[in-house]
Amino acid sequence: MRQRFTARAAVVGDRAGTVVADAVVDVDDGRITWIGPAGEAPDAGNAEVVALPGVLTPGLVNAHSHAAMVLFRGQGEGLPLDRWLQEVMWPREARLTPEDVEVAMTAASAEMLGNGITTSVEMYFHPERIAAAVGATGARAVIATPLLPLPGMPPMEEQLRAAVALAATAPDDGTVEYGLGPHAAYTVPLPLLADAARAAREHGLLLHLHVAETATEGDELFAAHGLSVPALLASYDVLGGRVLAAHCVHLDDADQELWQEYDVAVSHCPASNAKLASGVAPVRPMLDRGIRVGLGTDGPASNDSLDLFADLRLAAGMARLRERSATALTAAEAIWLATGASADAIGRPDLGQLEAGRRADLVHVDTRDLVFEPVGDLGDVLAHLVWSGAGRHVRDVWVGGRQVVRDGASVHVDVEALRIDVAERAARLAAG
């Protein structure tokens, strides 16, 4: 199917912050074939014309999420990460059923689509159910099957074999991709981490783990090995290949040099880091070193939002505070972190930008709102999206040229029924 989208402007999603005024985006069979100003557009032929009053952006790419944790949103408020996990999250998660995860992920996926997030990197239990959920809503997901030594779970080696086998079943249409998700060096035995990394490299899979989220999580490892967590991962041959490290709040210069050397990508999660008082990640220094950085919401129990517009605003503000510079992260870079940079961080060059050849994941932001005025030049479009825009301004969303959100509502699932279902399941899990 051929489509032509017209809009007040189109935000490309590149690092330079390119904005096309009076924009046309042509789509054929789910991929972008042309983007540019209307005055230079090729003949539309028999394409379906979709005229939009606002701004088109690429589908946002959430580079780190445990979205099915909508079941635990707001729980454990005020606890630091270690107590939050041990006292609130893990006991409730031990009672999860596969159906709980699918229902919760379906609701969360619809919520993310409604906020313009078309792709998310998920690390959570029952990955097949997560895939079924995004299949129902029409979203995309990169699902890092969790590897974690919790009571009731199979031995770690068995978990790894099953995760590698599952990855081979992924469809080839770019909707679902499976990877490996060993939780962290402080929870997963280092030899198992090394095995997972070898398997990921052998099969071209994303290896996704938490690194340096808090200042103290590596203390025991340092006491035992005399190395920081990044250096320890390097010594165990975990780095190399498609490695995506979440958080990376507490990286010193030597750690960042390792990330640069091994081309480790980072999922920056400013809202979660702030809520759990984990710290402020060195985003500007990492970008200056050429480290690939994408933006993530983290789970809705530690954010508690699944609105990446809120996170990109916080990322810009926190970077400026950390560096004491109003140019430490520009509006253009903030948008890029949630689009093109996130796609690059997860190794998906088919996503994240409005560019010929990439998949037609499109977001229509309705700019008929006072928060998007005035527009003196095209740079103001980016500034308004970052500093005053929000997920609530998203009106329509397409994934691969297929509409999944229309006038602010999910096309494929009943969000109100899901909300009630999630509430009932959350109450059961909290009761024990």
Short mmCIF file of C-alpha atoms in Angstrom, two decimals:
data_model
loop_
_atom_site.label_atom_id
_atom_site.label_comp_id
_atom_site.label_asym_id
_atom_site.label_seq_id
_atom_site.Cartn_x
_atom_site.Cartn_y
_atom_site.Cartn_z
CA MET A 1 0.00 0.00 0.00
CA ARG A 2 1.29 3.43 -0.96
CA GLN A 3 0.66 6.35 1.40
CA ARG A 4 1.52 10.03 1.43
CA PHE A 5 1.59 11.84 4.77
CA THR A 6 1.54 15.63 4.83
CA ALA A 7 2.17 17.70 7.95
CA ARG A 8 2.97 21.19 9.23
CA ALA A 9 6.52 19.92 9.82
CA ALA A 10 8.46 16.67 10.13
CA VAL A 11 11.17 16.07 12.73
CA VAL A 12 13.69 13.71 11.17
CA GLY A 13 15.19 12.38 14.42
CA ASP A 14 18.84 12.87 13.52
CA ARG A 15 21.51 14.38 15.78
CA ALA A 16 21.53 17.65 13.87
CA GLY A 17 17.86 18.24 14.67
CA THR A 18 16.68 18.47 11.07
CA VAL A 19 13.10 19.73 10.74
CA VAL A 20 11.32 19.81 7.38
CA ALA A 21 8.62 22.49 7.05
CA ASP A 22 5.44 21.80 5.06
CA ALA A 23 6.54 18.19 4.98
CA VAL A 24 5.68 15.18 2.87
CA VAL A 25 6.54 11.61 3.87
CA ASP A 26 5.89 8.92 1.26
CA VAL A 27 5.48 5.31 2.34
CA ASP A 28 5.32 2.13 0.28
CA ASP A 29 4.78 -1.32 1.77
CA GLY A 30 5.57 -0.14 5.29
CA ARG A 31 8.82 1.69 4.52
CA ILE A 32 9.60 5.33 3.90
CA THR A 33 10.45 6.04 0.27
CA TRP A 34 10.78 9.83 0.33
CA ILE A 35 10.75 12.75 2.77
CA GLY A 36 11.05 16.45 2.03
CA PRO A 37 9.18 19.70 1.52
CA ALA A 38 5.88 19.55 -0.34
CA GLY A 39 7.19 21.80 -3.09
CA GLU A 40 9.80 19.19 -4.04
CA ALA A 41 7.68 16.06 -3.61
CA PRO A 42 7.41 13.53 -6.45
CA ASP A 43 4.06 12.78 -8.00
CA ALA A 44 1.79 11.05 -5.47
CA GLY A 45 0.26 8.77 -8.07
CA ASN A 46 -2.41 6.57 -6.54
CA ALA A 47 -1.12 6.90 -2.97
CA GLU A 48 -3.58 7.33 -0.11
CA VAL A 49 -3.09 10.89 1.18
CA VAL A 50 -3.13 11.37 4.96
CA ALA A 51 -3.24 15.10 5.73
CA LEU A 52 -2.20 15.92 9.30
CA PRO A 53 -2.47 19.34 10.99
CA GLY A 54 0.44 18.86 13.37
CA VAL A 55 4.04 17.59 13.37
CA LEU A 56 5.29 14.18 12.31
CA THR A 57 8.09 12.54 14.27
CA PRO A 58 9.66 9.10 14.07
CA GLY A 59 8.23 6.48 16.38
CA LEU A 60 10.03 6.85 19.70
CA VAL A 61 12.34 4.00 20.72
CA ASN A 62 12.29 3.11 24.42
CA ALA A 63 15.75 1.63 25.00
CA HIS A 64 15.05 0.08 28.42
CA SER A 65 11.77 -1.06 29.90
CA HIS A 66 10.05 -3.65 32.04
CA ALA A 67 6.67 -2.43 30.88
CA ALA A 68 4.60 -5.29 32.28
CA MET A 69 5.43 -3.88 35.70
CA VAL A 70 2.39 -1.63 35.33
CA LEU A 71 1.07 -4.23 37.78
CA PHE A 72 3.31 -2.65 40.44
CA ARG A 73 3.14 1.01 39.46
CA GLY A 74 3.69 3.28 42.45
CA GLN A 75 4.47 0.45 44.87
CA GLY A 76 7.40 0.74 47.25
CA GLU A 77 7.39 4.52 47.03
CA GLY A 78 10.36 6.06 48.82
CA LEU A 79 12.52 2.94 49.01
CA PRO A 80 16.06 2.79 47.59
CA LEU A 81 16.73 0.29 44.82
CA ASP A 82 17.93 -2.65 46.93
CA ARG A 83 15.00 -2.54 49.37
CA TRP A 84 12.54 -1.74 46.57
CA LEU A 85 13.59 -4.93 44.77
CA GLN A 86 13.90 -7.25 47.76
CA GLU A 87 10.93 -6.11 49.84
CA VAL A 88 8.35 -5.12 47.23
CA MET A 89 9.12 -6.21 43.66
CA TRP A 90 10.62 -9.68 43.87
CA PRO A 91 8.05 -11.11 46.33
CA ARG A 92 5.18 -9.95 44.10
CA GLU A 93 6.89 -11.07 40.92
CA ALA A 94 7.23 -14.56 42.42
CA ARG A 95 3.43 -14.80 42.24
CA LEU A 96 3.14 -13.72 38.60
CA THR A 97 1.39 -15.97 36.10
CA PRO A 98 2.06 -15.92 32.35
CA GLU A 99 -1.43 -14.48 31.84
CA ASP A 100 -0.66 -11.66 34.30
CA VAL A 101 2.34 -10.70 32.20
CA GLU A 102 0.47 -10.79 28.88
CA VAL A 103 -2.43 -8.70 30.15
CA ALA A 104 -0.13 -6.18 31.80
CA MET A 105 2.14 -5.93 28.77
CA THR A 106 -0.83 -5.45 26.44
CA ALA A 107 -2.02 -2.55 28.58
CA ALA A 108 1.47 -1.09 28.83
CA SER A 109 2.10 -1.47 25.10
CA ALA A 110 -1.12 0.39 24.31
CA GLU A 111 -0.08 3.10 26.77
CA MET A 112 3.33 3.45 25.14
CA LEU A 113 1.86 3.61 21.65
CA GLY A 114 -0.49 6.33 22.88
CA ASN A 115 2.61 8.27 23.97
CA GLY A 116 4.34 7.80 20.62
CA ILE A 117 6.60 4.88 21.62
CA THR A 118 6.50 2.37 18.77
CA THR A 119 9.43 0.17 19.85
CA SER A 120 10.54 -0.85 23.33
CA VAL A 121 13.36 -2.97 24.70
CA GLU A 122 11.76 -5.26 27.24
CA MET A 123 13.46 -7.34 29.90
CA TYR A 124 10.82 -9.35 31.72
CA PHE A 125 9.49 -12.79 32.50
CA HIS A 126 7.49 -14.90 30.02
CA PRO A 127 8.94 -13.30 26.87
CA GLU A 128 6.58 -15.21 24.57
CA ARG A 129 3.65 -13.55 26.32
CA ILE A 130 5.29 -10.15 25.88
CA ALA A 131 5.59 -10.89 22.16
CA ALA A 132 1.92 -11.86 22.03
CA ALA A 133 0.99 -8.59 23.75
CA VAL A 134 2.82 -6.34 21.27
CA GLY A 135 1.35 -8.45 18.49
CA ALA A 136 -2.09 -7.54 19.80
CA THR A 137 -1.42 -3.79 20.01
CA GLY A 138 0.61 -3.51 16.79
CA ALA A 139 3.83 -2.30 18.43
CA ARG A 140 7.41 -3.52 18.08
CA ALA A 141 9.61 -4.98 20.81
CA VAL A 142 13.14 -6.21 21.36
CA ILE A 143 12.66 -8.72 24.17
CA ALA A 144 15.72 -9.58 26.24
CA THR A 145 14.79 -12.84 27.96
CA PRO A 146 15.71 -12.34 31.63
CA LEU A 147 18.38 -14.53 33.18
CA LEU A 148 18.16 -14.35 36.96
CA PRO A 149 18.80 -16.82 39.80
CA LEU A 150 15.46 -16.47 41.58
CA PRO A 151 13.63 -19.14 43.61
CA GLY A 152 11.35 -21.23 41.44
CA MET A 153 13.24 -20.47 38.22
CA PRO A 154 15.21 -23.16 36.35
CA PRO A 155 19.00 -23.39 36.74
CA MET A 156 20.81 -20.54 35.04
CA GLU A 157 22.34 -22.76 32.34
CA GLU A 158 18.90 -24.05 31.46
CA GLN A 159 17.53 -20.50 31.33
CA LEU A 160 20.28 -19.54 28.89
CA ARG A 161 19.66 -22.53 26.59
CA ALA A 162 15.95 -21.78 26.50
CA ALA A 163 16.56 -18.10 25.77
CA VAL A 164 18.86 -18.88 22.84
CA ALA A 165 16.34 -21.37 21.46
CA LEU A 166 13.53 -18.82 21.75
CA ALA A 167 15.56 -16.22 19.86
CA ALA A 168 15.62 -18.48 16.82
CA THR A 169 11.82 -18.36 16.61
CA ALA A 170 11.54 -14.59 16.07
CA PRO A 171 9.66 -13.47 12.95
CA ASP A 172 11.64 -11.79 10.19
CA ASP A 173 9.31 -8.80 9.79
CA GLY A 174 11.02 -6.59 12.38
CA THR A 175 8.12 -6.66 14.84
CA VAL A 176 9.65 -8.89 17.52
CA GLU A 177 13.30 -9.65 18.19
CA TYR A 178 14.55 -11.72 21.09
CA GLY A 179 17.80 -11.11 22.94
CA LEU A 180 19.46 -12.15 26.19
CA GLY A 181 18.88 -10.27 29.44
CA PRO A 182 21.20 -11.34 32.27
CA HIS A 183 20.06 -8.99 35.02
CA ALA A 184 23.39 -7.65 36.32
CA ALA A 185 26.87 -8.64 37.46
CA TYR A 186 25.80 -8.46 41.10
CA THR A 187 22.95 -10.95 40.62
CA VAL A 188 24.15 -13.31 37.86
CA PRO A 189 27.30 -15.45 38.27
CA LEU A 190 30.14 -14.07 36.19
CA PRO A 191 30.81 -17.34 34.32
CA LEU A 192 27.15 -17.42 33.25
CA LEU A 193 27.44 -13.82 32.08
CA ALA A 194 30.42 -14.86 29.97
CA ASP A 195 28.45 -17.77 28.50
CA ALA A 196 25.53 -15.49 27.69
CA ALA A 197 27.83 -13.00 25.99
CA ARG A 198 29.39 -15.73 23.85
CA ALA A 199 25.96 -16.98 22.85
CA ALA A 200 24.81 -13.46 21.99
CA ARG A 201 27.84 -12.87 19.79
CA GLU A 202 27.47 -16.24 18.10
CA HIS A 203 23.83 -15.62 17.19
CA GLY A 204 23.95 -11.84 16.66
CA LEU A 205 21.64 -11.18 19.61
CA LEU A 206 21.32 -8.13 21.80
CA LEU A 207 22.86 -8.68 25.26
CA HIS A 208 21.11 -6.38 27.70
CA LEU A 209 22.02 -5.94 31.36
CA HIS A 210 22.02 -3.40 34.19
CA VAL A 211 25.37 -1.75 34.94
CA ALA A 212 26.42 0.81 37.56
CA GLU A 213 22.89 1.86 38.42
CA THR A 214 23.77 2.69 42.04
CA ALA A 215 26.99 3.82 43.69
CA THR A 216 27.27 0.73 45.90
CA GLU A 217 26.03 -2.18 43.76
CA GLY A 218 29.58 -3.11 42.73
CA ASP A 219 31.14 -2.91 46.19
CA GLU A 220 31.17 -6.64 46.88
CA LEU A 221 32.48 -7.41 43.41
CA PHE A 222 35.24 -4.83 43.84
CA ALA A 223 36.16 -6.28 47.21
CA ALA A 224 36.40 -9.76 45.67
CA HIS A 225 38.08 -8.89 42.37
CA GLY A 226 39.61 -5.43 42.73
CA LEU A 227 37.88 -4.22 39.56
CA SER A 228 34.96 -1.96 38.72
CA VAL A 229 31.96 -3.70 37.17
CA PRO A 230 32.81 -2.54 33.61
CA ALA A 231 36.41 -3.72 34.03
CA LEU A 232 35.20 -7.01 35.48
CA LEU A 233 32.86 -7.53 32.54
CA ALA A 234 35.75 -6.89 30.17
CA SER A 235 37.96 -9.37 32.05
CA TYR A 236 35.27 -12.06 31.70
CA ASP A 237 34.90 -11.38 27.95
CA VAL A 238 31.33 -10.13 28.36
CA LEU A 239 31.86 -7.03 26.24
CA GLY A 240 31.88 -6.97 22.45
CA GLY A 241 29.02 -7.61 20.05
CA ARG A 242 25.62 -5.98 20.62
CA VAL A 243 25.87 -5.03 24.29
CA LEU A 244 23.33 -2.61 25.74
CA ALA A 245 23.98 -1.50 29.32
CA ALA A 246 21.12 0.09 31.24
CA HIS A 247 21.62 3.10 33.52
CA CYS A 248 25.45 3.48 33.67
CA VAL A 249 25.09 6.22 36.27
CA HIS A 250 28.36 5.60 38.10
CA LEU A 251 31.01 5.27 35.41
CA ASP A 252 34.40 6.90 35.92
CA ASP A 253 36.71 7.89 33.07
CA ALA A 254 38.32 4.45 32.88
CA ASP A 255 34.91 2.77 32.70
CA GLN A 256 33.82 5.11 29.92
CA GLU A 257 37.02 4.36 28.03
CA LEU A 258 36.12 0.66 28.17
CA TRP A 259 32.64 1.40 26.87
CA GLN A 260 34.22 3.38 24.04
CA GLU A 261 36.75 0.63 23.29
CA TYR A 262 34.14 -2.15 23.15
CA ASP A 263 31.38 0.01 21.61
CA VAL A 264 29.01 -0.70 24.48
CA ALA A 265 25.73 1.18 24.12
CA VAL A 266 23.89 2.79 27.04
CA SER A 267 20.21 3.03 27.96
CA HIS A 268 19.88 6.28 29.90
CA CYS A 269 16.92 6.24 32.31
CA PRO A 270 16.80 9.67 33.97
CA ALA A 271 13.36 9.40 35.60
CA SER A 272 14.05 6.06 37.25
CA ASN A 273 17.50 7.22 38.33
CA ALA A 274 15.92 10.29 39.91
CA LYS A 275 13.00 8.50 41.59
CA LEU A 276 15.23 5.86 43.19
CA ALA A 277 17.92 8.47 44.01
CA SER A 278 20.47 6.47 42.03
CA GLY A 279 22.29 9.52 40.68
CA VAL A 280 22.79 11.51 37.48
CA ALA A 281 24.44 9.71 34.57
CA PRO A 282 27.36 11.39 32.73
CA VAL A 283 25.48 11.75 29.47
CA ARG A 284 27.47 14.63 28.00
CA PRO A 285 30.85 13.00 28.66
CA MET A 286 29.63 9.71 27.18
CA LEU A 287 28.32 11.40 24.05
CA ASP A 288 31.55 13.35 23.68
CA ARG A 289 33.46 10.06 23.72
CA GLY A 290 31.25 8.71 20.94
CA ILE A 291 29.47 6.22 23.17
CA ARG A 292 26.06 5.31 21.78
CA VAL A 293 23.36 6.48 24.19
CA GLY A 294 19.64 5.84 23.92
CA LEU A 295 16.79 6.83 26.20
CA GLY A 296 14.65 4.53 28.30
CA THR A 297 11.74 4.85 30.68
CA ASP A 298 12.76 1.83 32.78
CA GLY A 299 9.78 0.04 34.30
CA PRO A 300 6.55 1.81 35.23
CA ALA A 301 7.15 0.81 38.86
CA SER A 302 10.33 2.86 39.02
CA ASN A 303 9.51 5.81 36.77
CA ASP A 304 6.36 5.60 37.09
CA SER A 305 5.50 6.88 33.64
CA LEU A 306 5.74 5.33 30.19
CA ASP A 307 5.95 8.76 28.54
CA LEU A 308 9.31 9.12 26.80
CA PHE A 309 8.60 12.81 26.13
CA ALA A 310 8.80 13.33 29.89
CA ASP A 311 12.07 11.41 30.01
CA LEU A 312 13.71 13.34 27.20
CA ARG A 313 12.82 16.60 28.93
CA LEU A 314 14.29 15.29 32.19
CA ALA A 315 17.38 14.03 30.38
CA ALA A 316 18.04 17.49 28.98
CA GLY A 317 17.42 19.21 32.30
CA MET A 318 19.55 16.84 34.34
CA ALA A 319 22.43 16.97 31.87
CA ARG A 320 22.40 20.75 32.03
CA LEU A 321 22.35 20.72 35.81
CA ARG A 322 25.17 18.18 36.00
CA GLU A 323 27.41 20.15 33.63
CA ARG A 324 26.12 23.56 34.74
CA SER A 325 25.67 24.46 31.11
CA ALA A 326 22.49 25.28 29.20
CA THR A 327 24.03 23.65 26.12
CA ALA A 328 25.03 20.35 27.79
CA LEU A 329 22.18 18.61 25.98
CA THR A 330 20.37 20.56 23.30
CA ALA A 331 16.72 20.15 22.38
CA ALA A 332 17.80 18.55 19.11
CA GLU A 333 19.96 16.03 20.97
CA ALA A 334 17.19 15.26 23.44
CA ILE A 335 14.77 14.37 20.63
CA TRP A 336 17.54 12.37 18.96
CA LEU A 337 18.17 10.37 22.15
CA ALA A 338 14.58 9.11 22.01
CA THR A 339 14.59 8.40 18.27
CA GLY A 340 17.65 7.94 16.07
CA ALA A 341 20.13 7.52 18.90
CA SER A 342 17.98 4.93 20.68
CA ALA A 343 17.59 2.97 17.43
CA ASP A 344 21.37 3.08 16.99
CA ALA A 345 21.94 2.01 20.62
CA ILE A 346 19.84 -1.13 20.18
CA GLY A 347 21.33 -1.95 16.79
CA ARG A 348 18.23 -1.27 14.70
CA PRO A 349 19.16 0.97 11.74
CA ASP A 350 15.71 0.35 10.26
CA LEU A 351 14.05 2.43 12.99
CA GLY A 352 14.27 5.81 14.69
CA GLN A 353 14.44 8.33 11.84
CA LEU A 354 12.25 9.62 9.05
CA GLU A 355 14.56 8.54 6.27
CA ALA A 356 14.09 6.69 3.00
CA GLY A 357 14.53 2.97 3.53
CA ARG A 358 13.60 2.92 7.21
CA ARG A 359 10.37 1.46 8.50
CA ALA A 360 7.39 3.81 8.47
CA ASP A 361 6.91 4.17 12.22
CA LEU A 362 5.29 7.60 12.40
CA VAL A 363 3.89 9.73 15.21
CA HIS A 364 1.51 12.64 14.69
CA VAL A 365 1.84 15.24 17.45
CA ASP A 366 -1.10 17.62 17.43
CA THR A 367 0.47 21.07 17.68
CA ARG A 368 -2.84 22.95 17.75
CA ASP A 369 -2.15 23.78 21.37
CA LEU A 370 -0.82 26.94 23.00
CA VAL A 371 2.27 25.07 24.27
CA PHE A 372 3.49 24.81 20.67
CA GLU A 373 3.39 28.54 19.98
CA PRO A 374 5.03 30.72 18.88
CA VAL A 375 7.16 29.24 16.11
CA GLY A 376 9.61 31.86 14.91
CA ASP A 377 11.89 29.32 13.22
CA LEU A 378 12.04 25.56 12.81
CA GLY A 379 14.24 25.15 15.88
CA ASP A 380 11.28 26.25 17.97
CA VAL A 381 9.45 23.07 16.95
CA LEU A 382 12.14 21.00 18.69
CA ALA A 383 12.21 23.29 21.72
CA HIS A 384 8.46 23.03 22.19
CA LEU A 385 8.48 19.24 21.82
CA VAL A 386 11.18 18.95 24.50
CA TRP A 387 10.20 21.59 27.02
CA SER A 388 6.42 21.73 26.80
CA GLY A 389 5.29 18.72 24.77
CA ALA A 390 4.03 15.49 26.32
CA GLY A 391 2.67 12.11 25.36
CA ARG A 392 -0.85 13.52 25.69
CA HIS A 393 -0.24 15.56 22.55
CA VAL A 394 0.16 12.41 20.43
CA ARG A 395 -2.96 11.93 18.30
CA ASP A 396 -2.09 9.26 15.73
CA VAL A 397 0.55 6.55 15.38
CA TRP A 398 1.52 4.21 12.54
CA VAL A 399 3.84 1.20 12.80
CA GLY A 400 5.14 0.01 9.46
CA GLY A 401 2.51 2.17 7.80
CA ARG A 402 -0.34 0.51 9.75
CA GLN A 403 -2.33 2.80 12.02
CA VAL A 404 -2.30 1.64 15.64
CA VAL A 405 -3.49 4.84 17.37
CA ARG A 406 -6.27 6.98 15.92
CA ASP A 407 -7.32 10.27 17.52
CA GLY A 408 -5.59 9.31 20.76
CA ALA A 409 -7.16 5.85 21.10
CA SER A 410 -5.77 2.37 20.48
CA VAL A 411 -7.03 0.88 17.24
CA HIS A 412 -6.64 -2.75 18.28
CA VAL A 413 -7.29 -3.21 22.02
CA ASP A 414 -9.84 -2.10 24.63
CA VAL A 415 -7.74 0.01 26.98
CA GLU A 416 -10.49 0.52 29.55
CA ALA A 417 -11.10 -3.21 29.89
CA LEU A 418 -7.35 -3.75 30.23
CA ARG A 419 -7.15 -1.10 32.95
CA ILE A 420 -9.77 -2.89 35.03
CA ASP A 421 -8.07 -6.25 34.47
CA VAL A 422 -4.66 -4.89 35.49
CA ALA A 423 -6.11 -3.36 38.67
CA GLU A 424 -7.69 -6.66 39.72
CA ARG A 425 -4.50 -8.63 39.05
CA ALA A 426 -2.35 -6.07 40.86
CA ALA A 427 -4.57 -6.33 43.94
CA ARG A 428 -4.19 -10.12 43.97
CA LEU A 429 -0.41 -9.92 43.67
CA ALA A 430 -0.16 -7.34 46.45
CA ALA A 431 -2.31 -9.43 48.79
CA GLY A 432 0.07 -12.36 48.66
#
